[in-house]
Coordinates of C-alpha atoms in Angstrom, one line a residue:
X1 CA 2.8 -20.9 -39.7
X2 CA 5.7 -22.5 -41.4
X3 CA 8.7 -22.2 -39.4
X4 CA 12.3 -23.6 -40.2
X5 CA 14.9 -25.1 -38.2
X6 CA 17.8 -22.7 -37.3
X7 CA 20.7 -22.8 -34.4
X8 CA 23.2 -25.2 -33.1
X9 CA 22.2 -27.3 -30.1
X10 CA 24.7 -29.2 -28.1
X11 CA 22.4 -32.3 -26.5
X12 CA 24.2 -35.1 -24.8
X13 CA 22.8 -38.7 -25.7
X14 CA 23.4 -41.7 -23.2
X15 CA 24.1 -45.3 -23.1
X16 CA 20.7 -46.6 -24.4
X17 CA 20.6 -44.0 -27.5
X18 CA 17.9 -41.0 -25.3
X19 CA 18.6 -37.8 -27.1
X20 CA 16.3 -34.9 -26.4
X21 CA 15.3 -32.7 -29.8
X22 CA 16.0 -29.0 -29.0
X23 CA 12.8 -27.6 -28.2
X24 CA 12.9 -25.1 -31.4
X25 CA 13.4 -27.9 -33.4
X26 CA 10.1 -29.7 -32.0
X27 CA 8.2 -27.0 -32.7
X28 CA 9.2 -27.3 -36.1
X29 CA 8.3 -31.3 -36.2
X30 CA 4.9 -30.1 -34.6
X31 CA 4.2 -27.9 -37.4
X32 CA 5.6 -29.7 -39.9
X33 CA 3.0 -32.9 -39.2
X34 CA -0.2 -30.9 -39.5
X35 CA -2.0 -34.5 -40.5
X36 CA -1.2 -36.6 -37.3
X37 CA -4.3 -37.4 -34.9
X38 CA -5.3 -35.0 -32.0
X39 CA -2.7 -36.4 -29.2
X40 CA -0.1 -38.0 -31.2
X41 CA 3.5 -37.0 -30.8
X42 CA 5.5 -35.7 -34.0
X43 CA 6.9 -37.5 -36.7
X44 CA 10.7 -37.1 -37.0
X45 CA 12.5 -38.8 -40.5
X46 CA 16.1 -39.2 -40.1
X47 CA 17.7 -40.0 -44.0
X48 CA 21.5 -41.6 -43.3
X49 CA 21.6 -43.0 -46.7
X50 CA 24.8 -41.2 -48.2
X51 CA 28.0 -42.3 -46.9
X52 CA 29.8 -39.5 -48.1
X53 CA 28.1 -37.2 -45.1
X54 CA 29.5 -37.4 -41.6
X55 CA 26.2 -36.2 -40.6
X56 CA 22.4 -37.7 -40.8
X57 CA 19.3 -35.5 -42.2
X58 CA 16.7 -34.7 -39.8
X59 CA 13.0 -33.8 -41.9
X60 CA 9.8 -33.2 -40.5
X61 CA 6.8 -35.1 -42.4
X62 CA 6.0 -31.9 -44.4
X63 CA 9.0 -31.4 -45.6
X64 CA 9.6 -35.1 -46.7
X65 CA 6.0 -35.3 -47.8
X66 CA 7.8 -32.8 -50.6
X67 CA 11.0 -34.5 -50.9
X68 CA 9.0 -38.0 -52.3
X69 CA 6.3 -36.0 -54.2
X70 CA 9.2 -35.0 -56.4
X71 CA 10.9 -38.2 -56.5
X72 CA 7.5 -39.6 -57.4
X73 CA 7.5 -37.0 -60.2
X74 CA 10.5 -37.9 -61.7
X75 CA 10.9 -40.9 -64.9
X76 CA 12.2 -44.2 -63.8
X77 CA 16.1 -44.0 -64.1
X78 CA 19.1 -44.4 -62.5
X79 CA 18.6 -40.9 -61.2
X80 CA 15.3 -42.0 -59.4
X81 CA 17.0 -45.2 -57.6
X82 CA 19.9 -43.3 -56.1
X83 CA 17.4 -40.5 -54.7
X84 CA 14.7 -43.5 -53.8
X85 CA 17.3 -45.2 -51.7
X86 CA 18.9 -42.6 -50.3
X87 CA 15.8 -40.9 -49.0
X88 CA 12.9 -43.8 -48.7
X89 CA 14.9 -47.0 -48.0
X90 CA 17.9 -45.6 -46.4
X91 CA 15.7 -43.6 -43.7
X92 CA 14.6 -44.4 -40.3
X93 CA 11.0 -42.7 -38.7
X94 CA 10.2 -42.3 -35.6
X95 CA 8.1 -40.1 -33.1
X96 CA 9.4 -37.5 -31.0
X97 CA 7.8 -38.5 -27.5
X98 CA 6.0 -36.9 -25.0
X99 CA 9.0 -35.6 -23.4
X100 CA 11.0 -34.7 -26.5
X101 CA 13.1 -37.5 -26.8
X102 CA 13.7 -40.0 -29.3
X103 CA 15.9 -43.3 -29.0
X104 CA 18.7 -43.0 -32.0
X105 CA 19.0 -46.5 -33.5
X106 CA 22.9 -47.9 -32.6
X107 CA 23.5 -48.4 -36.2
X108 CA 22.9 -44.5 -36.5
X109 CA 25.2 -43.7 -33.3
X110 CA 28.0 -46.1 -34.8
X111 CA 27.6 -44.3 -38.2
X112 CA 28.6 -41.0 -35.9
X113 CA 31.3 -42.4 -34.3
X114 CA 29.4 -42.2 -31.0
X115 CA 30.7 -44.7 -28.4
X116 CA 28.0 -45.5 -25.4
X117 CA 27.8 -41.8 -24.8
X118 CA 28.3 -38.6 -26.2
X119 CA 27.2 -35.3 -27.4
X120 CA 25.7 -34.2 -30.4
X121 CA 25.2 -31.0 -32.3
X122 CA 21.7 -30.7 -33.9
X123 CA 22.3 -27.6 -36.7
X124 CA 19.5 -26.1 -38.6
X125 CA 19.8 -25.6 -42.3
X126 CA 16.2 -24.5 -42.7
X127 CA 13.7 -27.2 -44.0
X128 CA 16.1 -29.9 -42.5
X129 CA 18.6 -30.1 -39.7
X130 CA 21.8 -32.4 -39.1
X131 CA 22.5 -34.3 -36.4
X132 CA 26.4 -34.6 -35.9
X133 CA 28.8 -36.1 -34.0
X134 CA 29.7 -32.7 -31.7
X135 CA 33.5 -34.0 -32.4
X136 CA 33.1 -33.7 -35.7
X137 CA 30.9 -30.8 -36.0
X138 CA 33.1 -27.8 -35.4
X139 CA 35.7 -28.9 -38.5
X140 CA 33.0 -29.5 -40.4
X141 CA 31.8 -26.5 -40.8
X142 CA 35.3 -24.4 -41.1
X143 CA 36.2 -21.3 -43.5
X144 CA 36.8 -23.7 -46.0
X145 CA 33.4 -24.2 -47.1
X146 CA 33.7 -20.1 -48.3
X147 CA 37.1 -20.7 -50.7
X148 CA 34.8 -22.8 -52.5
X149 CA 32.5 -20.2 -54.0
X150 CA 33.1 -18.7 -56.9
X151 CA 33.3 -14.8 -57.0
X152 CA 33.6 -14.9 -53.3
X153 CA 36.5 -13.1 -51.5
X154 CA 38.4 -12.9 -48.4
X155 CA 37.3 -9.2 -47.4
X156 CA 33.1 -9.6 -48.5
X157 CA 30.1 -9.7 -46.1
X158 CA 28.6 -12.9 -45.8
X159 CA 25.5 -11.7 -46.3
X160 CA 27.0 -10.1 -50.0
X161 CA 26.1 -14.1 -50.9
X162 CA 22.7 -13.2 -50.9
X163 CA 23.0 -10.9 -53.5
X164 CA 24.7 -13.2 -56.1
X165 CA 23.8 -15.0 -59.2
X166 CA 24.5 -18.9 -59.2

């Protein structure tokens, strides 16, 4: 079963960086790392590599497995380099533990704007999931982001999006 990452979790993090992983998000990292031993705890990739985004990119090993398959794929060029840093070098791996935490690195909470607590909002977009800063999160993701598609207007179903050609 392949499932995806959906929902917006609210999780607070403490002093010495402990964050729980919603639990449908774990299930997600369980299934997405069908190749780890009997026992072993799920992998969890977190890609911070492009300073434009206020957010970092939560992957499961499947679903970066894919990311660097294509990567692999692709001629050497400058193309390749960016999208090598950005999601090989500029990455951080971990395990989610036994209890479904994970210690976020304080170069990663800085990069949020975290001070030595907080809360962050885990969203789902499917095959990934960002981890924000929950200050940040909710002007983030205003109306704005629907003035910027093409075709779309004020009085439409969201769901009408669906429908459309690129």
């Amino acid at each position: 079963m392949h499932c995806t990452f959906r929902g917006e979790i609210g999780q607070k993090i403490d002093a010495k960086g402990r964050v729980s992983i919603p639990a449908q998000f774990r299930k997600v990292l369980d299934d997405g790392d069908p190749d780890r031993e009997t026992g072993e705890d799920p992998n969890l990739i977190i890609v911070y590599g492009d300073s434009r985004r206020a957010f970092l990119e939560g992957y499961s090993a499947r679903a970066m497995a894919e990311v660097e398959a294509k990567i692999r794929a692709m001629k050497s060029s400058p193309k390749k380099r960016v999208l090598t840093r950005m999601f090989l070098t500029q990455t951080w791996e971990t395990r989610v533990d036994s209890t479904g935490r994970i210690v976020l690195p304080k170069p990663l909470r800085t990069r949020l704007g975290l001070g030595e607590t907080g809360e962050l909002t885990f969203a789902g977009t499917g095959e990934t999931f960002a981890i924000w800063n929950s200050v940040d999160y909710p002007a983030a993701i205003g109306e704005e982001d629907l003035a910027q598609i093409e075709g779309f207007e004020e009085d439409m179903d969201i769901a009408d999006l669906l429908d459309m050609e690129d």
